[in-house]
């Protein structure tokens, strides 16, 4: 009997598990690794450091239960070995960030499809439970707020590069669900809604690190469009708790869960909030989408998760409010010298 079953039957943490986190040097992955190590588990991360960074996991290196492998997941034999050595797998490696997606669509599509195919096949060969990280982006332009997991996905045309991200992650979801339905391999899908916190970089477009960096440097805060579009920002510690809770639970195998916060804020208000919390004198400027992302860009006006399903499954509710979330990002940026772009 393996440690997964012993832990479940005996309801004890004595039987530590070994987790593999793909993309474990990324923003969410590094926080997930830390949380698992903190509760006594063993963690291996694989990351090619393309968007993740060694700095994100530097603090974990001393821990004897931590191992990092800098390599591409497309090295199938290596990936197979790492999957075999683990009890459960979190698949977080992906091309993310609207800027990256718009500028490098080939890389986005190939990474998001290829890596998920490989890791699902490897996990299912050995019947290892695997959580696939997906995104609220899959809801696309749907206006059925709040977004429920069983709601329709409303994507734009293939001529608009942004939708390749949603579409590639939707295929990942289909594949994960198919592995459960057809082969009884235990899979789970988590749709993360705008996760933010320390270590997130603004390099790939994410709004909070961009606004905070701009405010701290005294540069104009760039609100795209008219700033009336809204998002629900989730602190990374809430996202990580939800992901671990889903993995630990016997419920929800073969299913999709929204992971996020339902506290909604418009981007123009977010800019004002960041300016106030940083005590910055930056101007708030409005930048047309065309200038930010090119001619064929489409944004979504609102994005709010229904948290009913995850609440019912594992009792999840977000704990960190928006101001605390923003303060944690501001403190992180202040700790970096110079404040990154
Ligand atoms: N955004 C903005 N200024 C920026 C970066 C982003 O106004 O410098 C807006 C963006 O247009 C979107 C929202 O902030 O409406 C969230 O963008 P992000 O890329 O963080 O995530 P998304 O929800 O679009 O995936």
mmCIF file of C-alpha atoms and ligand atoms in Angstrom:
data_model
loop_
_atom_site.group_PDB
_atom_site.id
_atom_site.type_symbol
_atom_site.label_atom_id
_atom_site.label_comp_id
_atom_site.label_asym_id
_atom_site.label_seq_id
_atom_site.Cartn_x
_atom_site.Cartn_y
_atom_site.Cartn_z
ATOM 1 C CA UNK A 1 0.000 0.000 0.000
ATOM 2 C CA UNK A 2 1.469 3.348 -1.038
ATOM 3 C CA UNK A 3 1.721 6.526 1.050
ATOM 4 C CA UNK A 4 -1.215 8.147 -0.762
ATOM 5 C CA UNK A 5 -3.574 5.446 0.487
ATOM 6 C CA UNK A 6 -2.075 5.262 3.972
ATOM 7 C CA UNK A 7 -2.428 8.981 4.394
ATOM 8 C CA UNK A 8 -5.995 8.886 3.206
ATOM 9 C CA UNK A 9 -7.047 5.912 5.321
ATOM 10 C CA UNK A 10 -5.240 6.902 8.495
ATOM 11 C CA UNK A 11 -6.061 10.612 8.035
ATOM 12 C CA UNK A 12 -2.597 11.445 9.248
ATOM 13 C CA UNK A 13 0.183 13.571 7.902
ATOM 14 C CA UNK A 14 2.763 11.049 9.060
ATOM 15 C CA UNK A 15 2.949 9.609 5.584
ATOM 16 C CA UNK A 16 4.607 12.387 3.691
ATOM 17 C CA UNK A 17 4.108 12.404 -0.044
ATOM 18 C CA UNK A 18 6.451 13.223 -2.868
ATOM 19 C CA UNK A 19 5.074 15.790 -5.288
ATOM 20 C CA UNK A 20 6.310 16.708 -8.724
ATOM 21 C CA UNK A 21 5.538 20.295 -9.745
ATOM 22 C CA UNK A 22 6.065 21.126 -13.403
ATOM 23 C CA UNK A 23 6.741 24.842 -13.756
ATOM 24 C CA UNK A 24 7.788 24.788 -10.112
ATOM 25 C CA UNK A 25 10.135 27.761 -10.465
ATOM 26 C CA UNK A 26 7.266 29.905 -11.679
ATOM 27 C CA UNK A 27 5.180 32.263 -9.643
ATOM 28 C CA UNK A 28 2.399 29.919 -8.462
ATOM 29 C CA UNK A 29 4.620 26.811 -8.615
ATOM 30 C CA UNK A 30 7.228 28.213 -6.238
ATOM 31 C CA UNK A 31 4.569 29.147 -3.657
ATOM 32 C CA UNK A 32 3.009 25.710 -4.024
ATOM 33 C CA UNK A 33 6.398 24.048 -3.474
ATOM 34 C CA UNK A 34 6.940 26.110 -0.343
ATOM 35 C CA UNK A 35 3.517 25.223 1.086
ATOM 36 C CA UNK A 36 4.035 21.493 0.498
ATOM 37 C CA UNK A 37 7.506 21.567 2.046
ATOM 38 C CA UNK A 38 6.103 23.479 5.029
ATOM 39 C CA UNK A 39 3.692 20.666 5.786
ATOM 40 C CA UNK A 40 6.446 18.046 5.625
ATOM 41 C CA UNK A 41 6.134 16.722 2.095
ATOM 42 C CA UNK A 42 8.901 16.170 -0.436
ATOM 43 C CA UNK A 43 8.933 18.252 -3.616
ATOM 44 C CA UNK A 44 10.685 17.960 -6.962
ATOM 45 C CA UNK A 45 10.239 20.736 -9.467
ATOM 46 C CA UNK A 46 11.005 20.658 -13.152
ATOM 47 C CA UNK A 47 11.316 23.983 -14.904
ATOM 48 C CA UNK A 48 13.190 25.207 -17.972
ATOM 49 C CA UNK A 49 13.408 28.710 -16.457
ATOM 50 C CA UNK A 50 11.886 30.220 -19.605
ATOM 51 C CA UNK A 51 9.386 32.290 -17.648
ATOM 52 C CA UNK A 52 10.117 30.977 -14.162
ATOM 53 C CA UNK A 53 13.283 32.009 -12.362
ATOM 54 C CA UNK A 54 15.939 30.477 -10.132
ATOM 55 C CA UNK A 55 15.374 33.344 -7.710
ATOM 56 C CA UNK A 56 11.814 32.137 -7.035
ATOM 57 C CA UNK A 57 13.093 28.882 -5.541
ATOM 58 C CA UNK A 58 16.409 30.099 -4.126
ATOM 59 C CA UNK A 59 14.965 30.040 -0.590
ATOM 60 C CA UNK A 60 14.001 26.367 -0.910
ATOM 61 C CA UNK A 61 17.385 25.031 -1.992
ATOM 62 C CA UNK A 62 18.590 24.372 1.558
ATOM 63 C CA UNK A 63 15.653 22.099 2.311
ATOM 64 C CA UNK A 64 16.734 18.429 2.020
ATOM 65 C CA UNK A 65 13.214 17.495 0.902
ATOM 66 C CA UNK A 66 13.464 19.820 -2.107
ATOM 67 C CA UNK A 67 14.981 19.098 -5.491
ATOM 68 C CA UNK A 68 14.922 21.209 -8.613
ATOM 69 C CA UNK A 69 15.606 19.961 -12.105
ATOM 70 C CA UNK A 70 16.348 22.604 -14.707
ATOM 71 C CA UNK A 71 15.257 20.960 -17.929
ATOM 72 C CA UNK A 72 12.589 21.007 -20.565
ATOM 73 C CA UNK A 73 9.531 18.872 -20.003
ATOM 74 C CA UNK A 74 9.805 17.814 -23.614
ATOM 75 C CA UNK A 75 12.627 15.480 -22.491
ATOM 76 C CA UNK A 76 10.152 12.599 -22.243
ATOM 77 C CA UNK A 77 12.465 9.996 -20.634
ATOM 78 C CA UNK A 78 13.464 12.474 -17.920
ATOM 79 C CA UNK A 79 9.859 13.509 -17.352
ATOM 80 C CA UNK A 80 8.881 9.834 -17.120
ATOM 81 C CA UNK A 81 11.514 9.229 -14.431
ATOM 82 C CA UNK A 82 10.367 12.224 -12.405
ATOM 83 C CA UNK A 83 6.715 11.225 -12.669
ATOM 84 C CA UNK A 84 7.551 7.665 -11.618
ATOM 85 C CA UNK A 85 9.414 8.907 -8.540
ATOM 86 C CA UNK A 86 6.503 11.112 -7.414
ATOM 87 C CA UNK A 87 3.229 10.179 -5.708
ATOM 88 C CA UNK A 88 1.193 13.022 -7.190
ATOM 89 C CA UNK A 89 1.770 15.690 -9.827
ATOM 90 C CA UNK A 90 0.845 19.339 -10.181
ATOM 91 C CA UNK A 91 1.192 20.416 -13.810
ATOM 92 C CA UNK A 92 1.724 24.161 -13.823
ATOM 93 C CA UNK A 93 4.249 24.532 -16.655
ATOM 94 C CA UNK A 94 2.679 26.657 -19.386
ATOM 95 C CA UNK A 95 3.158 29.734 -21.500
ATOM 96 C CA UNK A 96 1.170 32.386 -19.656
ATOM 97 C CA UNK A 97 0.599 36.119 -19.766
ATOM 98 C CA UNK A 98 -1.337 38.008 -22.406
ATOM 99 C CA UNK A 99 1.790 39.761 -23.679
ATOM 100 C CA UNK A 100 3.663 36.493 -24.185
ATOM 101 C CA UNK A 101 0.636 34.889 -25.791
ATOM 102 C CA UNK A 102 0.145 37.740 -28.258
ATOM 103 C CA UNK A 103 3.855 38.060 -29.083
ATOM 104 C CA UNK A 104 4.742 34.337 -29.214
ATOM 105 C CA UNK A 105 1.690 32.358 -30.299
ATOM 106 C CA UNK A 106 3.667 29.384 -31.654
ATOM 107 C CA UNK A 107 5.468 28.939 -28.369
ATOM 108 C CA UNK A 108 2.193 29.323 -26.442
ATOM 109 C CA UNK A 109 0.315 26.710 -28.420
ATOM 110 C CA UNK A 110 3.183 24.219 -28.622
ATOM 111 C CA UNK A 111 4.069 24.504 -24.937
ATOM 112 C CA UNK A 112 0.529 24.336 -23.667
ATOM 113 C CA UNK A 113 -0.482 21.374 -25.775
ATOM 114 C CA UNK A 114 2.770 19.393 -25.941
ATOM 115 C CA UNK A 115 3.756 19.532 -22.280
ATOM 116 C CA UNK A 116 0.286 18.617 -21.053
ATOM 117 C CA UNK A 117 0.074 15.670 -23.446
ATOM 118 C CA UNK A 118 3.423 14.354 -22.231
ATOM 119 C CA UNK A 119 2.804 14.724 -18.524
ATOM 120 C CA UNK A 120 -0.722 13.299 -18.675
ATOM 121 C CA UNK A 121 0.515 10.261 -20.560
ATOM 122 C CA UNK A 122 3.377 9.728 -18.095
ATOM 123 C CA UNK A 123 1.155 10.178 -15.029
ATOM 124 C CA UNK A 124 -1.546 7.912 -16.354
ATOM 125 C CA UNK A 125 0.900 5.148 -17.271
ATOM 126 C CA UNK A 126 1.549 4.787 -13.535
ATOM 127 C CA UNK A 127 -1.904 5.823 -12.388
ATOM 128 C CA UNK A 128 -0.635 8.886 -10.517
ATOM 129 C CA UNK A 129 -3.095 11.601 -9.563
ATOM 130 C CA UNK A 130 -2.435 14.787 -11.508
ATOM 131 C CA UNK A 131 -3.835 18.306 -11.280
ATOM 132 C CA UNK A 132 -3.735 20.318 -14.500
ATOM 133 C CA UNK A 133 -3.580 24.086 -14.056
ATOM 134 C CA UNK A 134 -5.958 25.838 -16.401
ATOM 135 C CA UNK A 135 -7.193 29.398 -16.526
ATOM 136 C CA UNK A 136 -10.261 31.602 -16.325
ATOM 137 C CA UNK A 137 -9.227 32.709 -19.808
ATOM 138 C CA UNK A 138 -11.109 29.636 -21.118
ATOM 139 C CA UNK A 139 -14.437 31.366 -20.394
ATOM 140 C CA UNK A 140 -13.436 33.858 -23.064
ATOM 141 C CA UNK A 141 -16.065 36.473 -23.846
ATOM 142 C CA UNK A 142 -18.875 34.772 -21.983
ATOM 143 C CA UNK A 143 -21.132 37.297 -20.255
ATOM 144 C CA UNK A 144 -22.827 34.789 -17.987
ATOM 145 C CA UNK A 145 -21.458 36.185 -14.742
ATOM 146 C CA UNK A 146 -20.479 34.540 -12.447
ATOM 147 C CA UNK A 147 -18.686 31.928 -14.530
ATOM 148 C CA UNK A 148 -19.728 28.422 -13.556
ATOM 149 C CA UNK A 149 -17.629 25.417 -14.467
ATOM 150 C CA UNK A 150 -20.459 23.965 -16.539
ATOM 151 C CA UNK A 151 -21.031 27.224 -18.449
ATOM 152 C CA UNK A 152 -20.298 27.692 -22.156
ATOM 153 C CA UNK A 153 -16.885 28.854 -23.319
ATOM 154 C CA UNK A 154 -17.191 31.784 -25.730
ATOM 155 C CA UNK A 155 -14.018 32.258 -27.731
ATOM 156 C CA UNK A 156 -13.199 34.689 -30.532
ATOM 157 C CA UNK A 157 -11.905 33.893 -34.024
ATOM 158 C CA UNK A 158 -8.613 32.120 -34.692
ATOM 159 C CA UNK A 159 -7.350 35.270 -36.442
ATOM 160 C CA UNK A 160 -7.100 36.889 -33.006
ATOM 161 C CA UNK A 161 -4.033 35.443 -31.336
ATOM 162 C CA UNK A 162 -5.220 35.938 -27.788
ATOM 163 C CA UNK A 163 -7.745 33.118 -28.120
ATOM 164 C CA UNK A 164 -5.035 30.565 -28.828
ATOM 165 C CA UNK A 165 -4.238 30.571 -25.140
ATOM 166 C CA UNK A 166 -7.813 29.841 -24.057
ATOM 167 C CA UNK A 167 -8.190 27.275 -26.787
ATOM 168 C CA UNK A 168 -4.951 25.447 -25.950
ATOM 169 C CA UNK A 169 -5.887 25.292 -22.273
ATOM 170 C CA UNK A 170 -9.397 24.107 -23.160
ATOM 171 C CA UNK A 171 -7.854 21.222 -25.120
ATOM 172 C CA UNK A 172 -5.689 20.450 -22.071
ATOM 173 C CA UNK A 173 -8.880 20.278 -20.033
ATOM 174 C CA UNK A 174 -10.590 17.998 -22.549
ATOM 175 C CA UNK A 175 -7.579 15.706 -22.485
ATOM 176 C CA UNK A 176 -7.434 15.565 -18.683
ATOM 177 C CA UNK A 177 -11.132 14.766 -18.461
ATOM 178 C CA UNK A 178 -10.820 12.177 -21.230
ATOM 179 C CA UNK A 179 -7.998 10.397 -19.383
ATOM 180 C CA UNK A 180 -10.336 10.001 -16.418
ATOM 181 C CA UNK A 181 -13.449 9.012 -18.391
ATOM 182 C CA UNK A 182 -11.773 6.647 -20.809
ATOM 183 C CA UNK A 183 -8.853 5.275 -18.795
ATOM 184 C CA UNK A 184 -9.788 5.918 -15.181
ATOM 185 C CA UNK A 185 -6.599 7.918 -14.603
ATOM 186 C CA UNK A 186 -7.203 10.311 -11.686
ATOM 187 C CA UNK A 187 -7.027 13.839 -13.108
ATOM 188 C CA UNK A 188 -8.281 17.220 -11.906
ATOM 189 C CA UNK A 189 -8.479 20.630 -13.541
ATOM 190 C CA UNK A 190 -8.114 23.933 -11.668
ATOM 191 C CA UNK A 191 -9.114 27.121 -13.492
ATOM 192 C CA UNK A 192 -7.090 29.865 -11.832
ATOM 193 C CA UNK A 193 -8.570 33.374 -11.872
ATOM 194 C CA UNK A 194 -5.998 36.209 -11.969
ATOM 195 C CA UNK A 195 -3.658 34.960 -9.271
ATOM 196 C CA UNK A 196 -1.378 37.641 -7.853
ATOM 197 C CA UNK A 197 1.243 37.990 -5.129
ATOM 198 C CA UNK A 198 4.963 38.277 -4.479
ATOM 199 C CA UNK A 199 7.286 36.891 -7.228
ATOM 200 C CA UNK A 200 4.857 37.498 -10.072
ATOM 201 C CA UNK A 201 6.579 39.354 -12.863
ATOM 202 C CA UNK A 202 5.006 42.072 -14.981
ATOM 203 C CA UNK A 203 7.176 41.073 -17.944
ATOM 204 C CA UNK A 204 4.414 39.027 -19.567
ATOM 205 C CA UNK A 205 1.695 41.611 -19.103
ATOM 206 C CA UNK A 206 0.161 40.861 -15.700
ATOM 207 C CA UNK A 207 -1.531 43.951 -14.427
ATOM 208 C CA UNK A 208 -0.712 44.032 -10.704
ATOM 209 C CA UNK A 209 3.090 43.789 -10.866
ATOM 210 C CA UNK A 210 3.000 46.275 -13.742
ATOM 211 C CA UNK A 211 0.941 48.850 -11.837
ATOM 212 C CA UNK A 212 2.955 48.391 -8.640
ATOM 213 C CA UNK A 213 6.293 48.687 -10.465
ATOM 214 C CA UNK A 214 5.128 51.784 -12.347
ATOM 215 C CA UNK A 215 3.809 53.413 -9.150
ATOM 216 C CA UNK A 216 7.018 52.726 -7.219
ATOM 217 C CA UNK A 217 9.207 54.072 -10.017
ATOM 218 C CA UNK A 218 7.007 57.163 -10.337
ATOM 219 C CA UNK A 219 6.163 56.286 -13.942
ATOM 220 C CA UNK A 220 2.679 56.664 -15.430
ATOM 221 C CA UNK A 221 0.327 53.825 -14.484
ATOM 222 C CA UNK A 222 -0.899 52.401 -17.793
ATOM 223 C CA UNK A 223 -4.585 51.505 -17.782
ATOM 224 C CA UNK A 224 -5.530 49.750 -21.015
ATOM 225 C CA UNK A 225 -8.747 50.738 -22.798
ATOM 226 C CA UNK A 226 -11.152 52.784 -20.699
ATOM 227 C CA UNK A 227 -10.286 50.911 -17.506
ATOM 228 C CA UNK A 228 -13.897 49.842 -16.928
ATOM 229 C CA UNK A 229 -12.995 46.162 -17.419
ATOM 230 C CA UNK A 230 -12.926 44.243 -14.161
ATOM 231 C CA UNK A 231 -11.126 41.264 -12.688
ATOM 232 C CA UNK A 232 -11.166 39.335 -9.402
ATOM 233 C CA UNK A 233 -7.644 39.163 -8.029
ATOM 234 C CA UNK A 234 -6.724 36.104 -5.973
ATOM 235 C CA UNK A 235 -3.842 36.062 -3.524
ATOM 236 C CA UNK A 236 -1.440 33.264 -4.406
ATOM 237 C CA UNK A 237 -1.739 31.751 -0.906
ATOM 238 C CA UNK A 238 -5.480 31.244 -1.490
ATOM 239 C CA UNK A 239 -4.836 29.716 -4.909
ATOM 240 C CA UNK A 240 -2.223 27.349 -3.471
ATOM 241 C CA UNK A 241 -4.477 26.301 -0.571
ATOM 242 C CA UNK A 242 -7.238 25.535 -3.054
ATOM 243 C CA UNK A 243 -4.943 23.497 -5.318
ATOM 244 C CA UNK A 244 -3.625 21.430 -2.393
ATOM 245 C CA UNK A 245 -7.142 20.995 -1.015
ATOM 246 C CA UNK A 246 -8.348 19.666 -4.360
ATOM 247 C CA UNK A 247 -5.395 17.299 -4.633
ATOM 248 C CA UNK A 248 -5.891 16.008 -1.065
ATOM 249 C CA UNK A 249 -9.588 15.420 -1.519
ATOM 250 C CA UNK A 250 -11.198 12.222 -2.764
ATOM 251 C CA UNK A 251 -13.853 14.311 -4.443
ATOM 252 C CA UNK A 252 -13.839 15.941 -7.830
ATOM 253 C CA UNK A 253 -11.668 13.503 -9.777
ATOM 254 C CA UNK A 254 -12.165 14.018 -13.501
ATOM 255 C CA UNK A 255 -13.723 17.423 -12.863
ATOM 256 C CA UNK A 256 -13.021 21.115 -13.333
ATOM 257 C CA UNK A 257 -12.932 23.685 -10.505
ATOM 258 C CA UNK A 258 -12.761 27.463 -10.496
ATOM 259 C CA UNK A 259 -10.052 28.697 -8.143
ATOM 260 C CA UNK A 260 -10.138 32.347 -7.244
ATOM 261 C CA UNK A 261 -11.687 35.209 -5.389
ATOM 262 C CA UNK A 262 -15.016 36.833 -6.160
ATOM 263 C CA UNK A 263 -14.022 40.355 -5.055
ATOM 264 C CA UNK A 264 -14.315 42.319 -8.290
ATOM 265 C CA UNK A 265 -12.460 45.517 -9.184
ATOM 266 C CA UNK A 266 -12.332 47.687 -12.312
ATOM 267 C CA UNK A 267 -8.845 48.377 -13.659
ATOM 268 C CA UNK A 268 -9.134 52.151 -13.274
ATOM 269 C CA UNK A 269 -10.002 51.646 -9.586
ATOM 270 C CA UNK A 270 -7.132 49.207 -9.257
ATOM 271 C CA UNK A 271 -4.742 51.850 -10.590
ATOM 272 C CA UNK A 272 -6.069 54.351 -8.054
ATOM 273 C CA UNK A 273 -5.820 51.795 -5.235
ATOM 274 C CA UNK A 274 -2.201 50.962 -6.126
ATOM 275 C CA UNK A 275 -1.329 54.660 -6.286
ATOM 276 C CA UNK A 276 -2.858 55.250 -2.846
ATOM 277 C CA UNK A 277 -1.238 52.217 -1.191
ATOM 278 C CA UNK A 278 2.196 53.052 -2.603
ATOM 279 C CA UNK A 279 1.742 56.777 -1.855
ATOM 280 C CA UNK A 280 2.886 57.362 -5.401
ATOM 281 C CA UNK A 281 2.473 60.539 -7.416
ATOM 282 C CA UNK A 282 2.346 58.679 -10.720
ATOM 283 C CA UNK A 283 -0.195 59.818 -13.290
ATOM 284 C CA UNK A 284 -2.822 57.349 -14.405
ATOM 285 C CA UNK A 285 -2.839 57.220 -18.207
ATOM 286 C CA UNK A 286 -5.184 55.435 -20.585
ATOM 287 C CA UNK A 287 -3.487 53.414 -23.315
ATOM 288 C CA UNK A 288 -5.548 52.140 -26.275
ATOM 289 C CA UNK A 289 -5.525 48.355 -26.583
ATOM 290 C CA UNK A 290 -4.166 48.775 -30.111
ATOM 291 C CA UNK A 291 -1.015 50.393 -28.720
ATOM 292 C CA UNK A 292 -0.608 47.765 -26.007
ATOM 293 C CA UNK A 293 -1.346 44.594 -27.920
ATOM 294 C CA UNK A 294 -1.797 45.430 -31.611
ATOM 295 C CA UNK A 295 -4.798 45.736 -33.897
ATOM 296 C CA UNK A 296 -6.531 42.421 -33.471
ATOM 297 C CA UNK A 297 -6.777 42.407 -29.693
ATOM 298 C CA UNK A 298 -9.941 41.703 -27.728
ATOM 299 C CA UNK A 299 -10.280 42.055 -23.958
ATOM 300 C CA UNK A 300 -13.034 40.688 -21.751
ATOM 301 C CA UNK A 301 -15.074 43.232 -19.804
ATOM 302 C CA UNK A 302 -15.716 41.141 -16.673
ATOM 303 C CA UNK A 303 -14.432 37.955 -15.194
ATOM 304 C CA UNK A 304 -15.971 36.659 -11.962
ATOM 305 C CA UNK A 305 -15.874 33.044 -10.781
ATOM 306 C CA UNK A 306 -18.658 31.124 -9.154
ATOM 307 C CA UNK A 307 -16.977 29.534 -6.129
ATOM 308 C CA UNK A 308 -19.955 27.340 -5.295
ATOM 309 C CA UNK A 309 -18.456 24.121 -6.613
ATOM 310 C CA UNK A 310 -15.087 24.361 -4.892
ATOM 311 C CA UNK A 311 -16.753 25.498 -1.673
ATOM 312 C CA UNK A 312 -19.011 22.434 -1.732
ATOM 313 C CA UNK A 313 -16.129 20.080 -2.571
ATOM 314 C CA UNK A 314 -13.438 21.208 -0.133
ATOM 315 C CA UNK A 315 -14.908 24.087 1.884
ATOM 316 C CA UNK A 316 -12.708 26.642 0.107
ATOM 317 C CA UNK A 317 -13.248 30.367 0.492
ATOM 318 C CA UNK A 318 -10.642 33.047 -0.210
ATOM 319 C CA UNK A 319 -9.075 34.550 2.920
ATOM 320 C CA UNK A 320 -6.907 37.393 1.666
ATOM 321 C CA UNK A 321 -8.653 40.641 0.698
ATOM 322 C CA UNK A 322 -7.535 42.930 -2.109
ATOM 323 C CA UNK A 323 -5.703 45.530 -0.010
ATOM 324 C CA UNK A 324 -3.677 42.859 1.775
ATOM 325 C CA UNK A 325 -2.908 41.242 -1.568
ATOM 326 C CA UNK A 326 -1.709 44.525 -3.022
ATOM 327 C CA UNK A 327 0.336 45.299 0.092
ATOM 328 C CA UNK A 328 2.133 41.949 -0.219
ATOM 329 C CA UNK A 329 3.068 42.746 -3.826
ATOM 330 C CA UNK A 330 4.193 46.266 -2.926
ATOM 331 C CA UNK A 331 6.377 44.932 -0.081
ATOM 332 C CA UNK A 332 7.926 42.397 -2.460
ATOM 333 C CA UNK A 333 8.703 45.031 -5.093
ATOM 334 C CA UNK A 334 10.222 47.289 -2.436
ATOM 335 C CA UNK A 335 12.499 44.421 -1.397
ATOM 336 C CA UNK A 336 13.908 44.189 -4.939
ATOM 337 C CA UNK A 337 16.518 46.618 -6.125
ATOM 338 C CA UNK A 338 16.017 48.183 -8.579
ATOM 339 C CA UNK A 339 12.217 47.895 -8.908
ATOM 340 C CA UNK A 340 11.766 45.608 -11.911
ATOM 341 C CA UNK A 341 9.964 46.629 -15.106
HETATM 342 N N1 LIG B 1 -4.099 45.833 -17.965
HETATM 343 C C1 LIG B 1 -3.944 47.204 -17.861
HETATM 344 N N2 LIG B 1 -2.683 47.712 -17.847
HETATM 345 C C2 LIG B 1 -1.560 46.934 -17.905
HETATM 346 C C3 LIG B 1 -1.722 45.533 -17.997
HETATM 347 C C4 LIG B 1 -3.005 45.019 -18.023
HETATM 348 O O1 LIG B 1 -4.934 47.946 -17.797
HETATM 349 O O2 LIG B 1 -0.462 47.493 -17.878
HETATM 350 C C5 LIG B 1 -5.460 45.282 -17.964
HETATM 351 C C6 LIG B 1 -5.733 44.288 -19.076
HETATM 352 O O3 LIG B 1 -6.124 44.937 -20.260
HETATM 353 C C7 LIG B 1 -6.857 43.460 -18.481
HETATM 354 C C8 LIG B 1 -6.549 43.478 -16.974
HETATM 355 O O4 LIG B 1 -5.649 44.557 -16.772
HETATM 356 O O5 LIG B 1 -8.104 44.055 -18.711
HETATM 357 C C9 LIG B 1 -5.891 42.208 -16.477
HETATM 358 O O6 LIG B 1 -4.796 41.931 -17.315
HETATM 359 P P1 LIG B 1 -3.800 40.726 -17.086
HETATM 360 O O7 LIG B 1 -2.925 40.650 -18.290
HETATM 361 O O8 LIG B 1 -3.146 40.842 -15.753
HETATM 362 O O9 LIG B 1 -4.741 39.450 -16.990
HETATM 363 P P2 LIG B 1 -5.940 38.918 -17.920
HETATM 364 O O10 LIG B 1 -7.114 38.923 -17.003
HETATM 365 O O11 LIG B 1 -6.147 39.834 -19.057
HETATM 366 O O12 LIG B 1 -5.503 37.576 -18.324
#
